C-alpha positions in Angstrom: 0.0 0.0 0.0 1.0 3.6 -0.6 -0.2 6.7 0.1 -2.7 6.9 -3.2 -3.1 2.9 -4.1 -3.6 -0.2 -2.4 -2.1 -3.3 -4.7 -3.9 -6.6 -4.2 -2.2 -10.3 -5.1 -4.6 -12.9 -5.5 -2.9 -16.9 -6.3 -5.1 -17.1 -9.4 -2.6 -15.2 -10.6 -4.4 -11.2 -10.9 -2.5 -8.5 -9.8 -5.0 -5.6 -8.6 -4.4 -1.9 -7.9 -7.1 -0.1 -6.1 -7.7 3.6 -5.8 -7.0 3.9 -1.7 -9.6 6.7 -1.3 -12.6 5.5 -3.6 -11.7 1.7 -3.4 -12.5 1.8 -6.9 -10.4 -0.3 -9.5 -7.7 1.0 -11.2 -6.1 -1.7 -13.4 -5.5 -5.3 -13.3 -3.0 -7.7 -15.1 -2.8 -11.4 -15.1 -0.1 -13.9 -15.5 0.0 -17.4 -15.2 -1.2 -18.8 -11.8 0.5 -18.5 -8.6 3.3 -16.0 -10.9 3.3 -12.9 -8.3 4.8 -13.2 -4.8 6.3 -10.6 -2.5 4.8 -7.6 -3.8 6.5 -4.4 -3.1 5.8 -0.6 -3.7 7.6 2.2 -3.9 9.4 5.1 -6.8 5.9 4.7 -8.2 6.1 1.3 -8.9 5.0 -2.2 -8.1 7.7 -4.4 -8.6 6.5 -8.5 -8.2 7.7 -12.1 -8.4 6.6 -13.4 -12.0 7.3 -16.7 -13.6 11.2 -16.4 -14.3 12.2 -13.3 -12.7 10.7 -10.2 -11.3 8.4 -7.3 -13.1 7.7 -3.6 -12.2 4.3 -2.2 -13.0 3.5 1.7 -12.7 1.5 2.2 -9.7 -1.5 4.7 -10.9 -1.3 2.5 -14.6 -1.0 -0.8 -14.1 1.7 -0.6 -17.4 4.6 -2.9 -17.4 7.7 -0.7 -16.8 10.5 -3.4 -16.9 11.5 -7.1 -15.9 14.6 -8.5 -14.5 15.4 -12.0 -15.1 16.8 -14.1 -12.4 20.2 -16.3 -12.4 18.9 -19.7 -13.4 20.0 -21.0 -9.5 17.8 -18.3 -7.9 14.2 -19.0 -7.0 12.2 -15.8 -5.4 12.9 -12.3 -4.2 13.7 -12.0 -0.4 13.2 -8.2 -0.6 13.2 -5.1 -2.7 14.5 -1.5 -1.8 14.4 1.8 -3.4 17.6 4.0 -3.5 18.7 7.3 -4.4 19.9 7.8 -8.6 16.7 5.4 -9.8 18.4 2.5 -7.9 16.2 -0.2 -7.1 18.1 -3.2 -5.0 16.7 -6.1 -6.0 17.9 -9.1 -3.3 16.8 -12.7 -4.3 17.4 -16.6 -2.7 19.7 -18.7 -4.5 20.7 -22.3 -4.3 24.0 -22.9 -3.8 26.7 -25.9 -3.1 27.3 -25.0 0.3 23.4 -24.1 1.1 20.8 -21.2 0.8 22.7 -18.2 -0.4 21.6 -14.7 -2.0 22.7 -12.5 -4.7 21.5 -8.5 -4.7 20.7 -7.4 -7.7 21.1 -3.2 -8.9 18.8 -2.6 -10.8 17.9 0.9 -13.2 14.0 1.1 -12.3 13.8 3.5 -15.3 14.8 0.6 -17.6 15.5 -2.5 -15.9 19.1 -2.6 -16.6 20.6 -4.7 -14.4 23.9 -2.2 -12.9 26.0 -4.6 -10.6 25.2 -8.0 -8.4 27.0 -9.3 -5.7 26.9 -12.6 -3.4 25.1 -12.0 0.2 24.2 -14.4 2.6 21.0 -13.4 3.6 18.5 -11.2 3.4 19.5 -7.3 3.3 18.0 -4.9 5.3 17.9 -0.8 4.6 18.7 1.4 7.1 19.1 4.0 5.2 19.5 5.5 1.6 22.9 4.5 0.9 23.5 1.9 3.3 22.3 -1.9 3.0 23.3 -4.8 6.2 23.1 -8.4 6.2 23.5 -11.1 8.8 24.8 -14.0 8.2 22.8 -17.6 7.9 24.0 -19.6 10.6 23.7 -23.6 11.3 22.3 -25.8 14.5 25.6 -25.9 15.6 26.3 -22.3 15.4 22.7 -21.2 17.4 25.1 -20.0 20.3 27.7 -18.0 18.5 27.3 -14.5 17.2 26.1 -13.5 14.1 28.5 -11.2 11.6 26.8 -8.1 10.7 27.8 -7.0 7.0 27.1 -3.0 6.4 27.2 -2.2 2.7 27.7 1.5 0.6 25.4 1.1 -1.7 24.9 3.6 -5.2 24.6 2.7 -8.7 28.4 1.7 -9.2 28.2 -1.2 -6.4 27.4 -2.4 -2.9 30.7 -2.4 -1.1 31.8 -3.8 2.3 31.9 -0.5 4.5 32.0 -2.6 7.8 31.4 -5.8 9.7 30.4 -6.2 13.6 29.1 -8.8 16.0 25.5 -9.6 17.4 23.7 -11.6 19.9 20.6 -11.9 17.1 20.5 -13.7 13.9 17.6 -12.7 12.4 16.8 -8.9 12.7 13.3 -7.9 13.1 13.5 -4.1 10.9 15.9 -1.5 9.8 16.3 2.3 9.6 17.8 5.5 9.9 20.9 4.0 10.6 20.0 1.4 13.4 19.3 -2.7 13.0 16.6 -3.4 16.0 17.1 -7.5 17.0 15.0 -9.5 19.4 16.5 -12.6 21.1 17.0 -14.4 24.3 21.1 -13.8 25.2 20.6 -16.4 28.0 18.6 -19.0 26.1 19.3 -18.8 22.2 16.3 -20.5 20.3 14.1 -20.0 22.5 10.5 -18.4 21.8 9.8 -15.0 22.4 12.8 -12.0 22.9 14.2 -11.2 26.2 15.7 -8.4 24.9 15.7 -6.0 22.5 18.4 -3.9 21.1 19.4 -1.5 18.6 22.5 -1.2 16.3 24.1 1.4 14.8 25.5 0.8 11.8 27.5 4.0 11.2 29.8 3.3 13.9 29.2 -0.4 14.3 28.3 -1.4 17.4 25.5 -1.4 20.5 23.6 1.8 20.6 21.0 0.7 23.4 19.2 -2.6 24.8 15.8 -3.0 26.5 15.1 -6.1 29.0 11.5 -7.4 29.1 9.7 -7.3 32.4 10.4 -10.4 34.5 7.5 -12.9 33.0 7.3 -11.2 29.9 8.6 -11.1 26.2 8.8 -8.8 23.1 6.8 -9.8 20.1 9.0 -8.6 16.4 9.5 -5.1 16.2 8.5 -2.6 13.3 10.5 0.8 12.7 9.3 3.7 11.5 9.1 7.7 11.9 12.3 7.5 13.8 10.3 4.8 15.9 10.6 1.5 16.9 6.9 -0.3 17.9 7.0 -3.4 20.3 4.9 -5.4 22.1 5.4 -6.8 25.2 3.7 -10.2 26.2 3.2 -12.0 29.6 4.6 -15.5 28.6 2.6 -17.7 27.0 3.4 -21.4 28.1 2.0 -24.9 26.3 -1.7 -25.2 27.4 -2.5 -21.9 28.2 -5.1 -21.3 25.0 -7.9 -19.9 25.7 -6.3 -17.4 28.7 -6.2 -14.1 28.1 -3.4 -11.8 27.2 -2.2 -9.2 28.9 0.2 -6.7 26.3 1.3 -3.6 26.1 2.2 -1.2 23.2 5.7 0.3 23.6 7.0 3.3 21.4 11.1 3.7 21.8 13.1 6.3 20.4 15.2 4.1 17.6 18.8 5.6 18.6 18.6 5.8 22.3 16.0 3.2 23.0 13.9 5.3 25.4 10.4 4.7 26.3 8.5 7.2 24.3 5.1 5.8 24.9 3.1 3.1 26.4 -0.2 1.7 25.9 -2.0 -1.4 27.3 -3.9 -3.2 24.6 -7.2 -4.7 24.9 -7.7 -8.2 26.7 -7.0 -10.5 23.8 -7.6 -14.4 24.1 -4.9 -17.0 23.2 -5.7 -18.6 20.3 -6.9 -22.5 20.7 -3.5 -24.5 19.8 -1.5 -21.5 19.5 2.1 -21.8 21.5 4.8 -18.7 20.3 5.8 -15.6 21.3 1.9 -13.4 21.4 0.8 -10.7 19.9 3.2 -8.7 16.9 3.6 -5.8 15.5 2.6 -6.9 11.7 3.0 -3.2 10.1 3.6 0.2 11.3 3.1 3.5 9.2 1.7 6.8 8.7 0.6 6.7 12.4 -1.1 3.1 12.4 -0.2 0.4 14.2 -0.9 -3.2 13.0 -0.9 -5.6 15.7 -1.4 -9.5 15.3 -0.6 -12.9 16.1 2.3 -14.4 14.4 0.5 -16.9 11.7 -1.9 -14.2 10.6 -4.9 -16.4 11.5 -6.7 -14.7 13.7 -8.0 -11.4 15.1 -6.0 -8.3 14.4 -5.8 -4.7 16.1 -5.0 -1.4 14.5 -3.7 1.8 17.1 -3.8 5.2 15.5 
């Protein structure tokens, strides 16, 4: 969704954009079923997994403005970012001898040249518009180490290695403005739910802040944005307690100093019959509204304006 369109995937394979303020239709297109995947917006455009490779259509037309097509070994799209210079970053999931690897395409998103790829190892995050980070994939064995942190400088020549640091979470949880916010348990690796989070800072490479969750209590992911970071905090949810309900809170932290900005209890929600994980999310955040969910998507959801 953007500010003028909402785009709407269905797996029959129609690709929908909607006028956000009438809900009327403004264009379809069609490919071949189950073609688009991981729809993205932004520069005015919709760029989406198609059979093959990956298209961008013009948001307000529906036209086709270019495709890319995708190293034979590469499957789907992890993630798409907009850059400065008509620089779209295009980062997909390859197969490789050693495992699951990536390659991050630049692309021209006036033409679809392709500009430069290079080999990553996992999804890239933005933080912000000239800098791209990835952690590294890790195996079983490796669960207790700490993950590398690559920081990229990213323009339409190339994505080069700026820096490289150290942290306690595999799997980051959003980017921006400079900072990677991680959720994870320090004490207990694997384990459901975050412990603590903490923010990154790429520019300088290391630890700008950490938050501990109240004693009995965990953080749900994380969503930046607005210079924000949007958290919820659980009581622990333990096997057999569906059907109990949930007490959670709504925190808003400053992104580079981690400070409480706000805090707001959320309505009583009931565990979910089956459901054992980490509670309620943050699913979206953006242009003051809050999405707030449980994990799978299945069940009921809250919006916070």
């Amino acid at each position: 969704m953007s500010a003028a369109t909402v785009v709407a995937w269905f797996d029959d394979g129609k690709l929908v954009g909607i006028d956000l303020r009438t809900g009327n239709v403004r264009w379809r297109t069609e490919f071949p079923r189950g073609g688009f995947q991981h729809i993205h917006m932004g520069a005015g455009q919709v760029v989406a997994h198609t059979p093959g490779g990956v298209a961008a259509f013009s948001e307000r037309s529906g036209k086709k403005l270019w495709t890319l097509r995708l190293p034979r070994s590469c499957k789907y799209p992890w993630a798409v970012h907009d850059l400065p210079e008509h620089l779209t970053a295009v980062d997909v999931g390859c197969e490789s001898s050693d495992g699951q690897n990536g390659v991050a395409i630049g692309v021209d998103n006036r033409t679809g040249a392709e500009l430069w790829k290079r080999t990553v190892r996992q999804e890239l995050y933005k933080t912000d518009n000239h800098t791209l980070v990835a952690v590294s994939p890790f195996t079983t064995s490796q669960l207790r180490e700490r993950a590398r942190v690559q920081v990229l400088d990213v323009d339409r020549k190339g994505a080069r290695l700026r820096a490289e640091f150290f942290s306690d979470s595999w799997a980051p949880d959003d980017a921006g403005d400079g900072i990677i916010i991680s959720g994870g348990n320090p004490e207990s690796p694997g384990s459901a739910g975050a412990s603590v989070l903490t923010g990154d800072d790429t520019q300088v490479g290391k630890r700008a802040w950490e938050r501990r969750a109240l004693a009995g209590h965990s953080f749900g992911f994380a969503k930046f944005a607005d210079g924000r970071v949007y958290v919820v905090q659980n009581s622990t949810i333990s096997e057999g307690d569906e059907n109990r309900v949930l007490h959670a809170d709504l925190l808003v932290l400053d992104a580079h100093s981690g400070d409480l900005l706000h805090r707001l209890r959320l309505p009583d929600m009931t565990v979910p019959r089956g459901y054992v994980g980490t509670g309620l999310t943050v699913r979206d955040a953006g242009d003051g509204v809050i999405r707030v969910g449980w994990p799978e998507a299945l069940h009921d959801e809250l919006f916070v304006t």
